[in-house]
CSV table of C-alpha atoms in Angstrom, one decimal:
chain,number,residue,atom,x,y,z
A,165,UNK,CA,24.1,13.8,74.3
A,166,UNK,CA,26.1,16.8,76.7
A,167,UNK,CA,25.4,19.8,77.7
A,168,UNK,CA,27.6,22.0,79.4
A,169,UNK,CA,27.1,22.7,83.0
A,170,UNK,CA,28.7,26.3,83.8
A,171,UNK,CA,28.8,28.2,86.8
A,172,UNK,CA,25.9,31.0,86.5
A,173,UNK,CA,27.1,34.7,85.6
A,174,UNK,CA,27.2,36.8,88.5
A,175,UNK,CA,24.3,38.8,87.8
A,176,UNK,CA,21.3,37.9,85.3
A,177,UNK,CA,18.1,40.1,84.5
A,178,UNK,CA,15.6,38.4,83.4
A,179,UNK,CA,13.3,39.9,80.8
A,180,UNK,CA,10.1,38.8,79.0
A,181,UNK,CA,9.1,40.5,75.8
A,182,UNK,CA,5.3,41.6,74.8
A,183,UNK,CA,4.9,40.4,78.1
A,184,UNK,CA,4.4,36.9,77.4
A,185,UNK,CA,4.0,34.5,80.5
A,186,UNK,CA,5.8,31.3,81.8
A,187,UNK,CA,5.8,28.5,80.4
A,188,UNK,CA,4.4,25.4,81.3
A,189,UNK,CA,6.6,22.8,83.3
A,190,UNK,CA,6.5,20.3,80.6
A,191,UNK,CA,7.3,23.3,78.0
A,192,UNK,CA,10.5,24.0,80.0
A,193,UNK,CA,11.2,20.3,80.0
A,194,UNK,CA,10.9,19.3,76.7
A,195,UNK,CA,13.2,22.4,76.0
A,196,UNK,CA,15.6,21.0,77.5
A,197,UNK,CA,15.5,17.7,76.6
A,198,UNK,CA,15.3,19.1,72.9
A,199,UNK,CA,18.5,20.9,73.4
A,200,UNK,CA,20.6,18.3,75.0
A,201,UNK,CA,20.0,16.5,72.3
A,202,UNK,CA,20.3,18.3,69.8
A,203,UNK,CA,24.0,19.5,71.1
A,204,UNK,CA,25.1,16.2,71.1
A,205,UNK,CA,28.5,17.5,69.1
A,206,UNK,CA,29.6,20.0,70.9
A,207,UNK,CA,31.3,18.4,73.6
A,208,UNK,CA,33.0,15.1,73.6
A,209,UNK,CA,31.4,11.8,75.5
A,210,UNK,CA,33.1,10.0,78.6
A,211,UNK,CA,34.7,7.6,76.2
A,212,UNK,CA,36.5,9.9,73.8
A,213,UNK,CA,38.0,12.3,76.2
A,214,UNK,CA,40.9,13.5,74.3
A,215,UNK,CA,38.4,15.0,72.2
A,216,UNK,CA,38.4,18.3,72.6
A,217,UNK,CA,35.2,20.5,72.0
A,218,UNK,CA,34.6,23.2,69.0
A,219,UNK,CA,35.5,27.2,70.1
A,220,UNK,CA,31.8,27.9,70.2
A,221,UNK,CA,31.0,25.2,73.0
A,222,UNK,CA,30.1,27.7,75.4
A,223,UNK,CA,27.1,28.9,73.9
A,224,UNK,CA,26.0,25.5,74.9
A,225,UNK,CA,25.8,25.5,78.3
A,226,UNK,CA,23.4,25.8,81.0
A,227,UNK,CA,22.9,30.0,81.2
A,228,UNK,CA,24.1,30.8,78.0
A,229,UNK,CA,22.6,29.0,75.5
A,230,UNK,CA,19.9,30.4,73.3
A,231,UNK,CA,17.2,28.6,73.7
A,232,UNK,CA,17.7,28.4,77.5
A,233,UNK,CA,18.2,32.2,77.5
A,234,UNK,CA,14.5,33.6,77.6
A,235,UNK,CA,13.3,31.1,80.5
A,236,UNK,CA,12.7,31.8,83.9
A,237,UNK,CA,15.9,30.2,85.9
A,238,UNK,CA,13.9,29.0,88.8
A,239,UNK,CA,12.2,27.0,86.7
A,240,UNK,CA,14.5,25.5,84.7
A,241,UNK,CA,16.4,24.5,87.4
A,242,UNK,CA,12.8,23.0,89.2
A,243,UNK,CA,12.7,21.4,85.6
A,244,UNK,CA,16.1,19.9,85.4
A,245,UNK,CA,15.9,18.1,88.8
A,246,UNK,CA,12.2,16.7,88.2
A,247,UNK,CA,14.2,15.0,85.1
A,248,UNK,CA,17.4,13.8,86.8
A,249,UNK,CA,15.1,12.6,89.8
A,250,UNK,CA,12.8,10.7,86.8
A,251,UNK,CA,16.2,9.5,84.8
A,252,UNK,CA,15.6,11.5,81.6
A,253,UNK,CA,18.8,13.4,82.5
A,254,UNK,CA,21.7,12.2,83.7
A,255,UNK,CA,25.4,14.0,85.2
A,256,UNK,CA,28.3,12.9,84.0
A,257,UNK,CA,31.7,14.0,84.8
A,258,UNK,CA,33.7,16.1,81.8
A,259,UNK,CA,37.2,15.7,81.4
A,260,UNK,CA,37.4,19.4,80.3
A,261,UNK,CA,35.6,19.6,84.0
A,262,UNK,CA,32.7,19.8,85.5
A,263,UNK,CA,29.5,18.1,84.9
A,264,UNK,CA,27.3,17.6,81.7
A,265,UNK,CA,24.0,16.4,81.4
A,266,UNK,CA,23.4,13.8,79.4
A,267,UNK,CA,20.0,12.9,77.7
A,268,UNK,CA,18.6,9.6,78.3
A,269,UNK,CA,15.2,8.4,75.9
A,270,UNK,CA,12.3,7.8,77.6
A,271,UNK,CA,12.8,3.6,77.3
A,272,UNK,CA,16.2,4.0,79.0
A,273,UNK,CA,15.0,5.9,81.3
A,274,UNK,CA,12.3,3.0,82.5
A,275,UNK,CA,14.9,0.5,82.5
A,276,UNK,CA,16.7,3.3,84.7
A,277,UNK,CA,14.2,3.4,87.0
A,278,UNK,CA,13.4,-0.3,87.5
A,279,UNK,CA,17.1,-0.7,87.9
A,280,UNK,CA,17.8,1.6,90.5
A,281,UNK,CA,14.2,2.5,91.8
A,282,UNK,CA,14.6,2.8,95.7
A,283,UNK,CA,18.3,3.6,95.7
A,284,UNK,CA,19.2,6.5,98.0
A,285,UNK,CA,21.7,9.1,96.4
A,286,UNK,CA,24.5,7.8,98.0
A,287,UNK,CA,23.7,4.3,97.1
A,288,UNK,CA,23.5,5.5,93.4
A,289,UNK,CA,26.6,7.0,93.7
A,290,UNK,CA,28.3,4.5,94.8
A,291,UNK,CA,27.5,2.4,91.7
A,292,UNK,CA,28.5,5.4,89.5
A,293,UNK,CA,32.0,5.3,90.8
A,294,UNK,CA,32.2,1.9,90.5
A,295,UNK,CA,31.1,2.0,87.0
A,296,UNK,CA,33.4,4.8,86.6
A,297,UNK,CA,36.3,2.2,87.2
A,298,UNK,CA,35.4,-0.6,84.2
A,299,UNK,CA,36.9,-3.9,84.0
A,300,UNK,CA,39.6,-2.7,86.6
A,301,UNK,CA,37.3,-2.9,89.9
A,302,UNK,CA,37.7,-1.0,92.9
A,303,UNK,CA,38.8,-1.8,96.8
A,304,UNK,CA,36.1,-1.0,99.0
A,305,UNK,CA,38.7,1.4,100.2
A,306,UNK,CA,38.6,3.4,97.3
A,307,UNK,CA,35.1,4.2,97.8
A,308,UNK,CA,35.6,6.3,100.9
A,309,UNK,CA,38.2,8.9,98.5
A,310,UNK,CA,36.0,8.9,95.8
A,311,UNK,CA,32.5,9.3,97.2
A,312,UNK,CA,33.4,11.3,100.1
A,313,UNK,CA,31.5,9.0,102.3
A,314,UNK,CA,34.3,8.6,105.6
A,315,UNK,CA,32.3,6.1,107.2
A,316,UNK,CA,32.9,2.3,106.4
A,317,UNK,CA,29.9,1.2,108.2
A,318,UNK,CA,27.8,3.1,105.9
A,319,UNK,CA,29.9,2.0,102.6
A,320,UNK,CA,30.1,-1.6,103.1
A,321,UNK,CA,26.1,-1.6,104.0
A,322,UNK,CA,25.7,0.2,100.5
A,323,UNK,CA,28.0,-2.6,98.7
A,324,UNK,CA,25.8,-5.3,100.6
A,325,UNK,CA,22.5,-3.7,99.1
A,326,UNK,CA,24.2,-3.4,95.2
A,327,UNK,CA,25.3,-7.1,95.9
A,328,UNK,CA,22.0,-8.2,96.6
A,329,UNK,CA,20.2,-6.5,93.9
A,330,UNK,CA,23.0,-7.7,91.3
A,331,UNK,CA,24.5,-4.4,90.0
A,332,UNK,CA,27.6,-5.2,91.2
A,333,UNK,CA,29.6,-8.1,92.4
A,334,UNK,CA,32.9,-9.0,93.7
A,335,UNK,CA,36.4,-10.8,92.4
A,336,UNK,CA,40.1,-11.4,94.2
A,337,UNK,CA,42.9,-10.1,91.8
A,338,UNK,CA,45.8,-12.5,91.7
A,339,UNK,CA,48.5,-9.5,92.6
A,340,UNK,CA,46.2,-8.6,96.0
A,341,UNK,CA,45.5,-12.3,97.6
A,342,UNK,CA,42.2,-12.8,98.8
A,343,UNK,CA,41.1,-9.0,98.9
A,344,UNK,CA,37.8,-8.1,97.2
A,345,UNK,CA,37.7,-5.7,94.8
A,346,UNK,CA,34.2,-4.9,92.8
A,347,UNK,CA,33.0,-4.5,89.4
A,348,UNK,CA,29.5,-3.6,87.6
A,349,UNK,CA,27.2,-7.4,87.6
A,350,UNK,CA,27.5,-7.3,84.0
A,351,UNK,CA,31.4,-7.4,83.4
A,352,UNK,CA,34.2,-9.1,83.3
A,353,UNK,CA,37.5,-7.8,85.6
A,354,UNK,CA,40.5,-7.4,83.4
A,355,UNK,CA,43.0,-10.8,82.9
A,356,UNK,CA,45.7,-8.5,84.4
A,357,UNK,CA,43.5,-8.7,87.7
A,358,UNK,CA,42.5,-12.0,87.5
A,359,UNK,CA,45.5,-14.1,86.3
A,360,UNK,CA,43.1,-15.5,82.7
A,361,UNK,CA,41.9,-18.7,83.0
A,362,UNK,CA,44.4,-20.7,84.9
A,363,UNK,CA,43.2,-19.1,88.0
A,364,UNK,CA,39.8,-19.6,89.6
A,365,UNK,CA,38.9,-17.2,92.5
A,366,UNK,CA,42.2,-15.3,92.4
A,367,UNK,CA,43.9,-18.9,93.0
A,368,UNK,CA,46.1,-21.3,90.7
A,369,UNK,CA,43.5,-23.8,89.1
A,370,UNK,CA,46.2,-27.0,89.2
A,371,UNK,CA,43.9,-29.7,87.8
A,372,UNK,CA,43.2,-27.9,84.8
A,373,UNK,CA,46.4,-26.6,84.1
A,374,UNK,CA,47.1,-30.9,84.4
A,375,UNK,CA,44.7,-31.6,82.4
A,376,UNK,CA,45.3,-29.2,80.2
A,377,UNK,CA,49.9,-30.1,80.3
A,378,UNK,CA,48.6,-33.7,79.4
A,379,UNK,CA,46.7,-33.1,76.8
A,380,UNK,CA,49.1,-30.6,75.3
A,381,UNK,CA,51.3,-33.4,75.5
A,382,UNK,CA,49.3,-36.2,74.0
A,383,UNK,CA,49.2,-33.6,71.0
A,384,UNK,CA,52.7,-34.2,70.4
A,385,UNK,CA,52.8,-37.5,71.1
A,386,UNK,CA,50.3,-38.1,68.1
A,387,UNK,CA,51.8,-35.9,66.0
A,388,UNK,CA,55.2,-37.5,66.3
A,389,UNK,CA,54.1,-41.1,65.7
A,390,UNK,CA,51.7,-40.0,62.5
A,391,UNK,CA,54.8,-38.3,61.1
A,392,UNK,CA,56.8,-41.4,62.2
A,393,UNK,CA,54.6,-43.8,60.4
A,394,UNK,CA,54.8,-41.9,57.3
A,395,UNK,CA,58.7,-41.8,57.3
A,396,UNK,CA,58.9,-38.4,57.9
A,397,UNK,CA,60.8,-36.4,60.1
A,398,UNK,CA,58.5,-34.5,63.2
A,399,UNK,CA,57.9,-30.9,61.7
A,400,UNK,CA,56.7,-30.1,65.0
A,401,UNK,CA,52.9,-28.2,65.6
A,402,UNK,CA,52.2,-24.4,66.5
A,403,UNK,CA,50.6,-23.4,69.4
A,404,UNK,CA,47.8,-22.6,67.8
A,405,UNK,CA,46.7,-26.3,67.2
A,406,UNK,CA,47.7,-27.1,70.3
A,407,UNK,CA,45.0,-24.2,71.2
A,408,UNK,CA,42.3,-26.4,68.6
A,409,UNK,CA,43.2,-29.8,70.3
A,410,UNK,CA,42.7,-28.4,73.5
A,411,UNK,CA,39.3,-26.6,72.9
A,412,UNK,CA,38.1,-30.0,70.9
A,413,UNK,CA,38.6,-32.1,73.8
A,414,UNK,CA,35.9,-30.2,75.9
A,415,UNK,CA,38.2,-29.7,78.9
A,416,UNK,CA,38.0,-26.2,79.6
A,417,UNK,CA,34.4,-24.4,79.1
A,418,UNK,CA,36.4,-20.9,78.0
A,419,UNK,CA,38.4,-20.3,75.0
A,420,UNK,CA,42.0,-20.1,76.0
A,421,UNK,CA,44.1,-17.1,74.5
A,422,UNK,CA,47.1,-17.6,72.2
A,423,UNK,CA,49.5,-16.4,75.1
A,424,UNK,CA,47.9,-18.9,78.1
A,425,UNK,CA,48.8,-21.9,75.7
A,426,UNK,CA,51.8,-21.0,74.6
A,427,UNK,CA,52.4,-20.3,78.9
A,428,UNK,CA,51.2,-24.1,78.6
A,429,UNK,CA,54.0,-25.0,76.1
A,430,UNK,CA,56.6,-23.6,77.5
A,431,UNK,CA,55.9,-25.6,81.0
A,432,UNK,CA,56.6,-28.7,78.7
A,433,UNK,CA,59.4,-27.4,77.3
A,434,UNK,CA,61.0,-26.5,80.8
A,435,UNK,CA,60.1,-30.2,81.4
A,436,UNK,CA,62.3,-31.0,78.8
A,437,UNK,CA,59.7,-33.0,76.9
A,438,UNK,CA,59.5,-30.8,74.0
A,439,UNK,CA,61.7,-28.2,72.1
A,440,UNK,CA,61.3,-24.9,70.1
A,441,UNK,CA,62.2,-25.5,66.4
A,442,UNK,CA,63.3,-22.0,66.4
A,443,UNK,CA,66.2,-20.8,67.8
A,444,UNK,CA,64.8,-17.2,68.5
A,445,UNK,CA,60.9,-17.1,68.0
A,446,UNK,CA,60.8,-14.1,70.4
A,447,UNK,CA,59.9,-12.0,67.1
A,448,UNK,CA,56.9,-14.3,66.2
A,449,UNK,CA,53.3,-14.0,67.5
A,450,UNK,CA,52.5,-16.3,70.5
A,451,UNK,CA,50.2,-18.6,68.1
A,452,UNK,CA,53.0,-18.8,65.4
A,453,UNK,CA,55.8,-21.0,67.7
A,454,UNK,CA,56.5,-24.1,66.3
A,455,UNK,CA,57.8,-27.0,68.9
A,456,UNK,CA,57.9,-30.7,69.0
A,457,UNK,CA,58.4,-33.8,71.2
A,458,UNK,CA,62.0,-34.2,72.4
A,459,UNK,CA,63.1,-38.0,71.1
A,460,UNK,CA,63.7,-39.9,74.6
A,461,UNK,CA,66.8,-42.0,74.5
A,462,UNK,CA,66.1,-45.6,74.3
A,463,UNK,CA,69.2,-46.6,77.1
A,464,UNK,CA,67.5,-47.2,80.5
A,465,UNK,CA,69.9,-46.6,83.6
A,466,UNK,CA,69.1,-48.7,86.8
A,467,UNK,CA,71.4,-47.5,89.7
A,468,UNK,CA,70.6,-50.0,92.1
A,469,UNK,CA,72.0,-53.1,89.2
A,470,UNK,CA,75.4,-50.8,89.1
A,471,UNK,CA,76.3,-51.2,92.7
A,472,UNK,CA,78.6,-54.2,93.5
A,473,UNK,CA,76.6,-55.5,96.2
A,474,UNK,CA,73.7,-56.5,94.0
A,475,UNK,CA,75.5,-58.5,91.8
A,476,UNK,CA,78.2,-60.1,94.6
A,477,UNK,CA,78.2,-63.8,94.8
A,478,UNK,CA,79.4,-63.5,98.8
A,479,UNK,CA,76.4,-61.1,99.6
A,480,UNK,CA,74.0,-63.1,97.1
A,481,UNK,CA,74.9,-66.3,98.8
A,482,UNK,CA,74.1,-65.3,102.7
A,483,UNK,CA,77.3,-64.0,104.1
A,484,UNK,CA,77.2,-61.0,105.9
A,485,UNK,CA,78.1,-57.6,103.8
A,486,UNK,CA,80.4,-55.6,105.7
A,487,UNK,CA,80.9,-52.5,103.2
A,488,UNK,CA,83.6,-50.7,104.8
A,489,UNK,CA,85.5,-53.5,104.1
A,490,UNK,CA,84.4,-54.9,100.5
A,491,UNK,CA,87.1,-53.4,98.0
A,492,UNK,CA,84.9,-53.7,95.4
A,493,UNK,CA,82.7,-50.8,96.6
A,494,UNK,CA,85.8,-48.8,97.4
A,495,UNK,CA,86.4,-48.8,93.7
A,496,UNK,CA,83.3,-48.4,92.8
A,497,UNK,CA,82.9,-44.9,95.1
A,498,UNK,CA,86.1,-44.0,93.2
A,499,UNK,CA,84.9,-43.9,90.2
């Protein structure tokens, strides 16, 4: 619900027919409030900003529109501050530019208040420009730029206060080491930040990515035997159920995505203990990849029973072994 905030015209005369006096504060107010929302069309929300607005948005804005024209400017803007102070307005940027004043119900703006009741403008703003930035977090760096508050002192007190009250809290991205970046309380930081759920504080979560390789592997294993047993040859399983077994067994508490198991697979796979049974699967969806256990070879290989000296009767029998001189080992090095 937007209306547009334009700059005033230069010069304004202000005129009251049949002499008619001013109207009450709450009269201006509910005016207002009436026509921001009611002009909820003609200009496009934060979240559809490629949206642009009808020809006739600027009879719509602040000093121009209609039902705005014919009251007394002083106390519309006395009016308009009383209701961004009490949250039933609020400002929000425009991507056409400048601001727009958004209506807020009279619920909302309750739950405004005990939200941020106490907060001190630049507090407030401060959690709008963190908001601004979604599930993509900001340094505390960026604040400074984008608030126009230069000292850090004063920034990282604010981010303290936010912290404390939960509105916002704080995550390490996998790409910027241990660096805190921070996000609204009630959302999640992108997987591009985070690395998913392998990682746990911005750090590679080994144990579950173990736990996770064995069972992954045990899959196989199962699968290879049953098919075994039946006289058939492996047809191999999709990442997909190796998704299922996973999430069955209860190891991890979050639902991994399609492209973290199939990250899982492929560590197998490098391990040589299973192959793709496609010889380019690039074109298939991560979930779709079909792979099964590598058959081990049943030949064992000892090195230590291939050297001479185990098996010679001189060493076996006490003498000394002098190897530089035993001929047999020369051959055997020559082979």
């Amino acid at each position: 619900f937007f209306l547009w905030m334009a700059e005033p015209p230069a010069k304004r005369v202000k005129t009251e027919e049949g002499g008619a006096g001013k109207m009450s504060s709450k009269e201006v107010e509910a005016v207002v409030l009436g026509e921001c929302k009611k002009h909820q069309q003609w200009l496009a929300p934060p979240e559809t900003p490629d949206m642009s607005p009808p020809k006739d948005y600027e009879k719509h804005n602040l000093y121009s529109n209609a039902a705005l024209s014919s009251l007394d400017q002083e106390q519309l803007l006395q009016a308009i501050q009383r209701m961004l102070n009490s949250s039933r307005l609020k400002l929000v940027s425009h991507a056409k530019g400048g601001q727009c004043m958004m209506y807020v119900s009279e619920e909302k703006a309750r739950q405004e208040i005990e939200k941020f009741g106490g907060l001190s403008n630049n507090e407030i703003l401060v959690y709008q420009k963190i908001e601004e930035s979604g599930v993509k977090g900001l340094f505390q760096r960026d604040l400074k730029s984008r608030t126009g508050i230069s000292n850090p002192t004063t920034i990282r007190t604010i981010m303290e206060k936010l912290m404390k009250r939960k509105l916002i809290k704080d995550f390490t991205s996998v790409h910027t080491g241990k660096k805190k970046m921070y996000i609204l309380a009630g959302l999640e930081p992108s997987k591009e930040l985070t690395g998913g759920n392998w990682y746990t504080n911005g750090e590679l979560d080994m144990e579950l990515v173990d736990a996770c390789k064995r069972l992954a592997l045990l899959f196989f294993e199962k699968r290879e035997q049953s098919e075994r047993l039946k006289g058939q040859t492996d047809r191999g399983v999709s990442v997909v159920e190796v998704g299922e077994y996973i999430k069955c067994a209860g190891v991890v508490s979050c639902d991994l995505t399609m492209e973290e198991v199939l990250q899982l697979v492929n560590i197998l796979m490098y391990d040589g203990l299973i192959e793709s049974l496609l010889a380019d699967s690039t074109m298939l969806k991560p979930g779709e990849r079909i792979f099964r256990l590598v058959k081990q070879s049943s030949v064992s290989f000892e090195h230590f029973t291939s050297l001479p000296t185990s098996t010679c009767d001189r060493a076996n029998a006490g003498f000394p072994v002098q190897p530089a001189l035993c001929p047999f080992l020369d051959y055997w090095l020559r082979l």
